Short mmCIF file of C-alpha atoms in Angstrom, two decimals:
data_model
loop_
_atom_site.label_atom_id
_atom_site.label_comp_id
_atom_site.label_asym_id
_atom_site.label_seq_id
_atom_site.Cartn_x
_atom_site.Cartn_y
_atom_site.Cartn_z
CA UNK A 1 32.22 2.12 -24.91
CA UNK A 2 29.19 0.20 -26.18
CA UNK A 3 25.87 -0.28 -24.43
CA UNK A 4 26.88 -3.74 -23.23
CA UNK A 5 30.15 -2.42 -21.77
CA UNK A 6 28.36 0.48 -20.07
CA UNK A 7 25.70 -1.77 -18.56
CA UNK A 8 28.36 -4.21 -17.31
CA UNK A 9 30.31 -1.36 -15.68
CA UNK A 10 27.17 0.09 -14.14
CA UNK A 11 26.10 -3.30 -12.79
CA UNK A 12 29.57 -3.86 -11.32
CA UNK A 13 29.47 -0.48 -9.61
CA UNK A 14 26.04 -1.16 -8.12
CA UNK A 15 27.22 -4.52 -6.75
CA UNK A 16 30.43 -2.98 -5.36
CA UNK A 17 28.54 -0.12 -3.68
CA UNK A 18 26.02 -2.49 -2.12
CA UNK A 19 28.74 -4.83 -0.91
CA UNK A 20 30.77 -1.97 0.59
CA UNK A 21 27.71 -0.66 2.44
CA UNK A 22 26.78 -4.18 3.57
CA UNK A 23 30.30 -5.05 4.76
CA UNK A 24 30.64 -1.77 6.63
CA UNK A 25 27.27 -2.37 8.28
CA UNK A 26 28.13 -5.96 9.20
CA UNK A 27 31.53 -4.86 10.54
CA UNK A 28 29.92 -2.26 12.77
CA UNK A 29 27.39 -4.85 13.93
CA UNK A 30 30.17 -7.33 14.78
CA UNK A 31 32.16 -4.66 16.65
CA UNK A 32 29.07 -3.72 18.64
CA UNK A 33 28.27 -7.41 19.19
CA UNK A 34 31.81 -8.13 20.43
CA UNK A 35 31.82 -5.20 22.81
CA UNK A 36 28.34 -6.11 24.02
CA UNK A 37 28.98 -9.78 24.80
CA UNK A 38 32.36 -8.94 26.42
CA UNK A 39 30.68 -6.38 28.63
CA UNK A 40 27.84 -8.79 29.35
CA UNK A 41 30.07 -11.66 30.55
CA UNK A 42 32.54 -9.46 32.44
CA UNK A 43 29.74 -7.64 34.17
CA UNK A 44 28.15 -11.01 35.00
CA UNK A 45 31.32 -12.03 36.85
CA UNK A 46 31.35 -8.70 38.71
CA UNK A 47 27.68 -9.08 39.68
CA UNK A 48 28.34 -12.59 40.99
CA UNK A 49 31.07 -11.40 43.36
CA UNK A 50 29.08 -8.35 44.38
CA UNK A 51 26.02 -10.48 45.17
CA UNK A 52 28.16 -12.77 47.35
CA UNK A 53 29.36 -9.77 49.35
CA UNK A 54 25.90 -8.27 49.77
CA UNK A 55 24.44 -11.64 50.80
CA UNK A 56 26.97 -12.16 53.60
CA UNK A 57 27.37 -8.58 54.78
CA UNK A 58 24.47 -8.62 57.23
CA UNK A 59 25.51 -11.99 58.73
CA UNK A 60 29.02 -10.73 59.35
CA UNK A 61 27.75 -7.50 60.89
CA UNK A 62 25.69 -9.42 63.43
CA UNK A 63 28.46 -11.83 64.44
CA UNK A 64 31.42 -9.43 64.42
CA UNK A 65 32.18 -6.32 66.40
CA UNK A 66 34.78 -4.11 64.75
CA UNK A 67 34.53 -1.40 67.38
CA UNK A 68 37.55 -2.37 69.47
CA UNK A 69 39.33 -4.75 67.11
CA UNK A 70 41.20 -4.35 63.84
CA UNK A 71 40.22 -5.79 60.45
CA UNK A 72 43.25 -8.14 60.45
CA UNK A 73 41.94 -9.94 63.51
CA UNK A 74 38.85 -11.00 61.60
CA UNK A 75 40.60 -11.64 58.26
CA UNK A 76 40.29 -15.43 58.40
CA UNK A 77 36.59 -15.24 59.22
CA UNK A 78 36.02 -12.71 56.42
CA UNK A 79 37.88 -14.86 53.88
CA UNK A 80 35.90 -17.90 54.97
CA UNK A 81 32.52 -16.17 54.64
CA UNK A 82 33.12 -14.30 51.38
CA UNK A 83 35.24 -16.63 49.27
CA UNK A 84 33.81 -18.24 46.11
CA UNK A 85 35.01 -21.50 44.58
CA UNK A 86 37.07 -21.03 41.42
CA UNK A 87 38.34 -17.62 42.39
CA UNK A 88 40.91 -16.09 44.69
CA UNK A 89 39.82 -13.67 47.40
CA UNK A 90 42.15 -11.12 48.96
CA UNK A 91 41.39 -8.85 51.87
CA UNK A 92 42.94 -5.40 51.51
CA UNK A 93 43.18 -2.38 53.72
CA UNK A 94 41.65 0.88 52.58
CA UNK A 95 45.04 1.93 51.19
CA UNK A 96 45.26 -1.28 49.12
CA UNK A 97 47.79 -3.15 51.31
CA UNK A 98 47.24 -6.92 51.30
CA UNK A 99 46.08 -8.43 54.62
CA UNK A 100 45.28 -12.03 53.71
CA UNK A 101 44.54 -14.24 50.68
CA UNK A 102 42.24 -17.26 50.33
CA UNK A 103 45.18 -19.21 48.84
CA UNK A 104 47.04 -19.04 52.15
CA UNK A 105 50.04 -17.34 50.57
CA UNK A 106 51.04 -13.99 51.92
CA UNK A 107 53.11 -11.38 50.17
CA UNK A 108 53.87 -7.85 51.08
CA UNK A 109 52.00 -6.12 48.28
CA UNK A 110 49.89 -3.00 47.87
CA UNK A 111 47.28 -2.56 45.12
CA UNK A 112 46.14 0.69 43.58
CA UNK A 113 42.58 1.32 44.75
CA UNK A 114 40.12 3.31 42.63
CA UNK A 115 38.53 6.15 44.58
CA UNK A 116 35.08 4.90 43.49
CA UNK A 117 35.55 1.82 45.70
CA UNK A 118 35.92 4.06 48.75
CA UNK A 119 32.67 5.69 47.66
CA UNK A 120 30.92 2.32 48.12
CA UNK A 121 31.08 1.32 44.42
CA UNK A 122 32.30 -1.96 42.94
CA UNK A 123 34.88 -1.71 40.13
CA UNK A 124 36.89 -4.17 38.08
CA UNK A 125 40.11 -4.28 36.05
CA UNK A 126 41.47 -6.64 33.41
CA UNK A 127 44.95 -7.65 34.58
CA UNK A 128 47.63 -10.22 33.86
CA UNK A 129 48.58 -12.95 36.34
CA UNK A 130 52.22 -12.40 37.27
CA UNK A 131 52.85 -16.15 37.63
CA UNK A 132 50.86 -17.85 34.84
CA UNK A 133 50.69 -14.92 32.43
CA UNK A 134 46.93 -15.49 31.93
CA UNK A 135 44.44 -12.67 31.72
CA UNK A 136 42.38 -12.31 34.86
CA UNK A 137 39.58 -10.08 36.01
CA UNK A 138 40.11 -8.34 39.36
CA UNK A 139 36.94 -7.16 41.09
CA UNK A 140 37.28 -4.60 43.89
CA UNK A 141 34.26 -4.31 46.18
CA UNK A 142 34.11 -2.41 49.52
CA UNK A 143 33.66 -4.21 52.83
CA UNK A 144 31.21 -1.98 54.66
CA UNK A 145 30.41 -1.97 58.37
CA UNK A 146 28.10 0.56 59.97
CA UNK A 147 28.22 2.74 56.85
CA UNK A 148 32.01 2.84 56.79
CA UNK A 149 34.45 1.16 54.39
CA UNK A 150 36.61 -1.03 56.61
CA UNK A 151 38.54 -2.72 53.83
CA UNK A 152 38.50 -3.92 50.25
CA UNK A 153 37.62 -7.37 48.96
CA UNK A 154 39.62 -8.21 45.84
CA UNK A 155 38.28 -11.14 43.83
CA UNK A 156 40.32 -12.52 40.92
CA UNK A 157 39.44 -15.24 38.45
CA UNK A 158 40.82 -16.43 35.13
CA UNK A 159 39.26 -15.15 31.90
CA UNK A 160 40.48 -18.07 29.78
CA UNK A 161 37.14 -19.87 29.59
CA UNK A 162 35.09 -16.67 29.32
CA UNK A 163 37.31 -15.32 26.52
CA UNK A 164 37.12 -18.68 24.73
CA UNK A 165 33.31 -18.50 24.92
CA UNK A 166 33.33 -14.92 23.62
CA UNK A 167 35.62 -15.93 20.73
CA UNK A 168 33.33 -18.83 19.83
CA UNK A 169 30.33 -16.49 19.80
CA UNK A 170 32.26 -14.04 17.61
CA UNK A 171 33.16 -16.86 15.21
CA UNK A 172 29.49 -17.82 14.97
CA UNK A 173 28.67 -14.15 14.36
CA UNK A 174 31.28 -13.90 11.61
CA UNK A 175 29.90 -17.05 9.94
CA UNK A 176 26.41 -15.53 10.04
CA UNK A 177 27.77 -12.27 8.61
CA UNK A 178 29.48 -14.13 5.77
CA UNK A 179 26.22 -15.92 5.02
CA UNK A 180 24.39 -12.57 5.04
CA UNK A 181 27.09 -11.05 2.79
CA UNK A 182 26.59 -13.86 0.26
CA UNK A 183 22.83 -13.25 0.31
CA UNK A 184 23.42 -9.50 -0.10
CA UNK A 185 25.72 -10.22 -3.05
CA UNK A 186 23.05 -12.19 -4.89
CA UNK A 187 20.40 -9.64 -3.97
CA UNK A 188 22.62 -6.79 -5.24
CA UNK A 189 23.27 -8.81 -8.42
CA UNK A 190 19.53 -9.14 -8.97
CA UNK A 191 18.95 -5.53 -8.01
CA UNK A 192 21.69 -4.48 -10.42
CA UNK A 193 19.87 -6.27 -13.22
CA UNK A 194 16.55 -4.69 -12.20
CA UNK A 195 18.10 -1.20 -12.34
CA UNK A 196 20.46 -1.59 -15.27
CA UNK A 197 18.14 -3.39 -17.72
CA UNK A 198 15.45 -0.64 -17.68
CA UNK A 199 18.15 2.04 -17.91
CA UNK A 200 19.62 0.26 -20.94
CA UNK A 201 16.19 0.19 -22.57
CA UNK A 202 15.72 3.88 -21.79
CA UNK A 203 19.18 4.75 -23.16
CA UNK A 204 18.56 2.72 -26.34
CA UNK A 205 15.14 4.34 -26.72
CA UNK A 206 16.53 7.87 -26.41
CA UNK A 207 19.20 7.00 -29.00
CA UNK A 208 16.52 5.86 -31.43
CA UNK A 209 14.53 9.03 -30.76
CA UNK A 210 17.67 11.07 -31.46
CA UNK A 211 18.01 9.17 -34.76
CA UNK A 212 14.45 10.12 -35.73
CA UNK A 213 12.81 6.73 -35.01
CA UNK A 214 9.80 8.24 -33.27
CA UNK A 215 7.60 5.16 -33.62
CA UNK A 216 9.80 3.17 -31.24
CA UNK A 217 8.35 2.32 -27.81
CA UNK A 218 9.61 1.01 -24.48
CA UNK A 219 7.43 -2.09 -24.38
CA UNK A 220 8.32 -3.53 -20.98
CA UNK A 221 6.30 -2.36 -17.97
CA UNK A 222 8.69 -1.41 -15.18
CA UNK A 223 7.65 -0.76 -11.56
CA UNK A 224 7.71 2.50 -9.60
CA UNK A 225 9.73 5.49 -10.84
CA UNK A 226 11.37 3.63 -13.74
CA UNK A 227 7.90 2.75 -15.03
CA UNK A 228 6.89 6.42 -14.81
CA UNK A 229 10.03 7.42 -16.73
CA UNK A 230 9.26 4.79 -19.41
CA UNK A 231 5.66 6.05 -19.75
CA UNK A 232 6.86 9.64 -19.95
CA UNK A 233 9.41 8.80 -22.64
CA UNK A 234 6.79 6.88 -24.65
CA UNK A 235 4.50 9.89 -24.36
CA UNK A 236 7.36 12.16 -25.41
CA UNK A 237 7.94 9.93 -28.47
CA UNK A 238 4.26 10.18 -29.40
CA UNK A 239 4.32 13.96 -29.03
CA UNK A 240 7.48 14.24 -31.13
CA UNK A 241 5.85 11.99 -33.76
CA UNK A 242 2.78 14.24 -33.77
CA UNK A 243 4.98 17.30 -34.09
CA UNK A 244 6.93 15.67 -36.91
CA UNK A 245 3.73 14.79 -38.72
CA UNK A 246 2.46 18.30 -38.13
CA UNK A 247 5.66 19.68 -39.61
CA UNK A 248 5.34 17.42 -42.67
CA UNK A 249 1.65 18.26 -43.07
CA UNK A 250 2.52 21.92 -42.72
CA UNK A 251 5.17 21.78 -45.42
CA UNK A 252 2.96 19.74 -47.75
CA UNK A 253 -0.18 21.81 -47.22
CA UNK A 254 1.48 25.21 -47.28
CA UNK A 255 3.56 24.33 -50.32
CA UNK A 256 0.38 23.43 -52.18
CA UNK A 257 -1.58 26.41 -50.90
CA UNK A 258 1.19 28.85 -51.78
CA UNK A 259 1.91 27.32 -55.17
CA UNK A 260 -1.68 27.58 -56.44
CA UNK A 261 -2.24 31.35 -56.01
CA UNK A 262 1.34 32.20 -56.92
CA UNK A 263 1.00 30.20 -60.13
CA UNK A 264 -2.21 32.07 -60.98
CA UNK A 265 -0.66 35.46 -60.19
CA UNK A 266 2.51 34.72 -62.15
CA UNK A 267 0.52 33.36 -65.09
CA UNK A 268 -1.64 36.43 -65.39
CA UNK A 269 1.32 38.76 -64.92
CA UNK A 270 3.05 37.03 -67.85
CA UNK A 271 -0.14 37.33 -69.88
CA UNK A 272 -0.65 41.00 -69.02
CA UNK A 273 2.86 41.97 -70.10
CA UNK A 274 1.39 42.36 -73.59
CA UNK A 275 -1.78 44.34 -72.81
CA UNK A 276 -2.34 45.09 -76.49
CA UNK A 277 -3.24 41.44 -77.10
CA UNK A 278 -5.94 41.51 -74.38
CA UNK A 279 -9.38 42.99 -74.47
CA UNK A 280 -10.50 45.34 -71.70
CA UNK A 281 -12.71 42.58 -70.28
CA UNK A 282 -9.82 40.07 -70.23
CA UNK A 283 -7.51 42.64 -68.66
CA UNK A 284 -10.02 43.39 -65.89
CA UNK A 285 -10.60 39.67 -65.39
CA UNK A 286 -6.84 39.15 -64.97
CA UNK A 287 -6.62 41.97 -62.44
CA UNK A 288 -9.51 40.40 -60.55
CA UNK A 289 -7.72 37.03 -60.48
CA UNK A 290 -4.51 38.67 -59.21
CA UNK A 291 -6.51 40.55 -56.57
CA UNK A 292 -8.40 37.43 -55.41
CA UNK A 293 -5.26 35.30 -55.27
CA UNK A 294 -3.40 38.04 -53.39
CA UNK A 295 -6.24 38.17 -50.83
CA UNK A 296 -6.04 34.41 -50.60
CA UNK A 297 -2.29 34.62 -49.88
CA UNK A 298 -2.85 37.32 -47.26
CA UNK A 299 -5.54 35.24 -45.51
CA UNK A 300 -3.28 32.20 -45.62
CA UNK A 301 -0.37 34.10 -44.07
CA UNK A 302 -2.65 35.60 -41.39
CA UNK A 303 -3.97 32.14 -40.52
CA UNK A 304 -0.41 30.82 -40.28
CA UNK A 305 0.59 33.71 -38.02
CA UNK A 306 -2.45 33.14 -35.79
CA UNK A 307 -1.75 29.42 -35.65
CA UNK A 308 1.87 30.10 -34.71
CA UNK A 309 0.81 32.48 -31.95
CA UNK A 310 -1.70 30.00 -30.51
CA UNK A 311 0.84 27.20 -30.62
CA UNK A 312 3.36 29.27 -28.66
CA UNK A 313 0.73 30.79 -26.31
CA UNK A 314 1.51 34.29 -27.49
CA UNK A 315 -2.11 35.27 -28.15
CA UNK A 316 -3.56 37.67 -25.60
CA UNK A 317 -7.28 38.38 -25.52
CA UNK A 318 -8.37 42.02 -25.45
CA UNK A 319 -11.49 41.79 -23.29
CA UNK A 320 -14.32 44.29 -23.32
CA UNK A 321 -18.12 44.35 -23.21
CA UNK A 322 -19.31 43.21 -26.64
CA UNK A 323 -22.80 42.84 -28.10
CA UNK A 324 -22.72 39.26 -29.32
CA UNK A 325 -25.94 39.60 -31.32
CA UNK A 326 -24.53 42.62 -33.15
CA UNK A 327 -21.37 40.69 -34.12
CA UNK A 328 -23.49 37.82 -35.49
CA UNK A 329 -25.60 40.16 -37.65
CA UNK A 330 -22.50 42.01 -38.95
CA UNK A 331 -20.79 38.75 -39.94
CA UNK A 332 -23.99 37.52 -41.60
CA UNK A 333 -24.27 40.74 -43.59
CA UNK A 334 -20.60 40.46 -44.58
CA UNK A 335 -21.14 36.98 -46.09
CA UNK A 336 -24.56 37.72 -47.55
CA UNK A 337 -23.30 38.17 -51.13
CA UNK A 338 -21.26 34.94 -50.99
CA UNK A 339 -24.39 33.11 -49.86
CA UNK A 340 -26.50 34.68 -52.62
CA UNK A 341 -24.09 33.39 -55.28
CA UNK A 342 -25.03 29.84 -54.22
CA UNK A 343 -28.69 30.87 -53.82
CA UNK A 344 -28.43 30.19 -50.08
CA UNK A 345 -30.68 32.04 -47.65
CA UNK A 346 -29.25 32.99 -44.25
CA UNK A 347 -31.85 32.74 -41.48
CA UNK A 348 -30.69 34.69 -38.42
CA UNK A 349 -32.25 34.75 -34.98
CA UNK A 350 -30.55 36.63 -32.12
CA UNK A 351 -31.33 37.98 -28.66
CA UNK A 352 -29.81 41.13 -27.18
CA UNK A 353 -26.85 40.12 -25.01
CA UNK A 354 -23.59 41.67 -23.81
CA UNK A 355 -20.68 39.53 -22.59
CA UNK A 356 -17.09 40.22 -21.62
CA UNK A 357 -14.97 38.84 -24.48
CA UNK A 358 -12.57 39.71 -27.30
CA UNK A 359 -14.96 40.93 -29.98
CA UNK A 360 -12.54 40.70 -32.90
CA UNK A 361 -11.60 37.10 -32.06
CA UNK A 362 -15.25 36.04 -31.71
CA UNK A 363 -16.00 37.72 -35.01
CA UNK A 364 -13.17 35.67 -36.57
CA UNK A 365 -14.69 32.42 -35.22
CA UNK A 366 -18.24 33.12 -36.39
CA UNK A 367 -16.94 34.30 -39.76
CA UNK A 368 -14.93 31.12 -40.25
CA UNK A 369 -17.73 28.76 -39.19
CA UNK A 370 -20.37 30.52 -41.29
CA UNK A 371 -18.01 30.70 -44.30
CA UNK A 372 -17.49 26.91 -44.05
CA UNK A 373 -21.25 26.41 -43.82
CA UNK A 374 -21.76 28.37 -47.06
CA UNK A 375 -18.85 26.60 -48.76
CA UNK A 376 -20.14 23.08 -48.03
CA UNK A 377 -23.91 23.69 -48.33
CA UNK A 378 -26.02 22.58 -51.28
CA UNK A 379 -27.40 25.27 -53.59
CA UNK A 380 -30.80 26.77 -52.96
CA UNK A 381 -30.85 25.80 -49.27
CA UNK A 382 -31.02 27.61 -45.95
CA UNK A 383 -28.39 28.16 -43.26
CA UNK A 384 -29.69 28.83 -39.76
CA UNK A 385 -27.75 31.09 -37.40
CA UNK A 386 -29.50 30.91 -34.02
CA UNK A 387 -28.25 32.68 -30.90
CA UNK A 388 -29.89 31.87 -27.56
CA UNK A 389 -29.24 32.08 -23.82
CA UNK A 390 -29.29 28.99 -21.55
CA UNK A 391 -28.75 28.70 -17.80
CA UNK A 392 -24.95 28.59 -18.10
CA UNK A 393 -24.03 29.60 -21.65
CA UNK A 394 -24.77 31.85 -24.55
CA UNK A 395 -25.32 29.40 -27.43
CA UNK A 396 -24.62 30.13 -31.10
CA UNK A 397 -25.78 27.38 -33.47
CA UNK A 398 -24.88 27.51 -37.16
CA UNK A 399 -26.64 24.73 -39.10
CA UNK A 400 -26.40 23.99 -42.81
CA UNK A 401 -27.91 21.47 -45.21
CA UNK A 402 -24.91 20.23 -47.13
CA UNK A 403 -22.42 17.48 -47.74
CA UNK A 404 -21.74 16.91 -44.01
CA UNK A 405 -18.77 15.07 -42.54
CA UNK A 406 -18.10 11.31 -42.52
CA UNK A 407 -17.81 9.55 -39.16
CA UNK A 408 -14.16 8.69 -39.76
CA UNK A 409 -13.37 12.36 -40.47
CA UNK A 410 -15.31 14.12 -37.71
CA UNK A 411 -12.72 13.24 -35.04
CA UNK A 412 -9.94 14.80 -37.13
CA UNK A 413 -11.49 18.10 -38.27
CA UNK A 414 -9.97 19.87 -35.25
CA UNK A 415 -6.47 18.72 -36.16
CA UNK A 416 -4.00 21.14 -37.72
CA UNK A 417 -3.81 21.10 -41.55
CA UNK A 418 -6.51 18.42 -41.79
CA UNK A 419 -8.84 18.82 -44.75
CA UNK A 420 -11.78 16.57 -45.55
CA UNK A 421 -11.32 17.32 -49.23
CA UNK A 422 -7.59 17.62 -50.05
CA UNK A 423 -8.48 19.58 -53.20
CA UNK A 424 -10.42 22.25 -51.31
CA UNK A 425 -9.01 25.74 -50.84
CA UNK A 426 -7.45 26.52 -47.48
CA UNK A 427 -4.73 25.27 -45.17
CA UNK A 428 -6.98 23.38 -42.76
CA UNK A 429 -6.35 25.79 -39.89
CA UNK A 430 -9.68 27.61 -39.59
CA UNK A 431 -11.39 25.26 -37.16
CA UNK A 432 -8.19 24.74 -35.17
CA UNK A 433 -7.79 28.49 -34.64
CA UNK A 434 -11.53 28.89 -33.91
CA UNK A 435 -11.43 26.13 -31.32
CA UNK A 436 -8.40 27.76 -29.65
CA UNK A 437 -10.18 31.11 -29.48
CA UNK A 438 -13.31 29.61 -27.91
CA UNK A 439 -11.17 27.60 -25.51
CA UNK A 440 -9.39 30.79 -24.39
CA UNK A 441 -12.85 32.21 -23.62
CA UNK A 442 -13.51 29.11 -21.43
CA UNK A 443 -16.14 28.06 -23.95
CA UNK A 444 -16.85 24.97 -26.05
CA UNK A 445 -16.95 24.50 -29.82
CA UNK A 446 -18.84 21.34 -30.80
CA UNK A 447 -19.43 19.86 -34.25
CA UNK A 448 -22.35 17.51 -35.04
CA UNK A 449 -22.64 16.22 -38.58
CA UNK A 450 -24.34 13.56 -40.68
CA UNK A 451 -22.78 12.75 -44.02
CA UNK A 452 -24.96 13.86 -46.92
CA UNK A 453 -27.39 15.78 -44.70
CA UNK A 454 -25.52 18.65 -43.11
CA UNK A 455 -23.55 19.99 -40.18
CA UNK A 456 -24.32 21.91 -36.99
CA UNK A 457 -21.61 23.84 -35.17
CA UNK A 458 -22.50 24.89 -31.61
CA UNK A 459 -20.47 27.62 -29.89
CA UNK A 460 -21.04 27.83 -26.12
CA UNK A 461 -19.75 30.90 -24.27
CA UNK A 462 -19.98 31.07 -20.45
CA UNK A 463 -22.36 33.61 -18.92
CA UNK A 464 -19.62 35.61 -17.18
CA UNK A 465 -20.65 39.26 -16.67
CA UNK A 466 -23.67 38.60 -18.89
CA UNK A 467 -25.92 41.59 -19.52
CA UNK A 468 -29.16 41.79 -21.38
CA UNK A 469 -30.18 44.91 -23.22
CA UNK A 470 -32.86 46.08 -25.61
CA UNK A 471 -32.00 47.91 -28.84
CA UNK A 472 -33.36 51.37 -28.95
#
């Protein structure tokens, strides 16, 4: 099924689900409404009859003495006082036997009396008129004298008009519900579009990502959670694109870096297969080339392994108390000969200081930064290695007078496999690894450079467990 077919099906389902929920809700509302108005009108009739009885009860009690006379003797007077126009009133004995009716007709009949009536409560029943077949409401209310139930007043009236009114109200309610259902339908249609269209864009976007089209973006700005999903997917696409570029840069850079030393090694091995044709000086020179290129390969592989470990967060620092000034002087001494070949003087200034850190990793950082400074400095110049202590950090500044870095390049020097000069030796990982090491120490590595004048690299290490000492 295509995207269009899927979206159509999804939209249809959303509309159906909304309509089902809406219709169920409206049905429950109508049921509750019907029960409510029926109860309201029926109870209104009951209250009317009950009010008539309560209003006349005290008058009858004053004018009538039931002490020595029976209820039947006062039946006409009771009917006269308690009857209501539009209804029939019957006077019953406590056992439900009919005494007299307001219609004047008498029949020997006994009604079933609810026990609640004898407990001074008014009740009602929905019955059917035996003559007309119409539904009627029969209200049973106690006739009380001196706290005693003397008899039962049974009011009956037709429900034809009341039921017609209730039906009309229900019809109006149904019409309103239909109108609401139509509105809900259009709202659900619009809501379906609001939900389905972003989902279609997201589905299409993920398909393009799966096909390798990482530059694609979800351009529309959607509200709420869908907007967050769109932003996250766009970010994911950017990250995948970066990773893809990193992979391509890795393959390109490493292929070049591996090919160069391997070509040199293989070339000299082929040459040295016939040692008789080489002088001792040429033979030693070839061995030196093979040795240098082998070291270059080893350093390259070590850098790649370190980079891989940092990328996967598998590097663990081995912390101990280290003398940072001692590490700086050892690294400077190690690179002294390389500096002398370019007639560069290393000016070192340190202060005794001990910090908790991974000494080998810090040595690797300082070695890399200082090696770069020597590599890109002009001949017959000075490189300053200054270590100081501020209020919050131990600062190591390595400044050279050299070719510097262009403004357009300085923001990229911390990127993996980025090289200012593509022809220079190295994989472009030194500064990336150095920055990761300093970051793991909660420090900062900052590069300031002016093209044609030189570069200053500042390494800031936090003063955690800082100790000062004096060399003996």
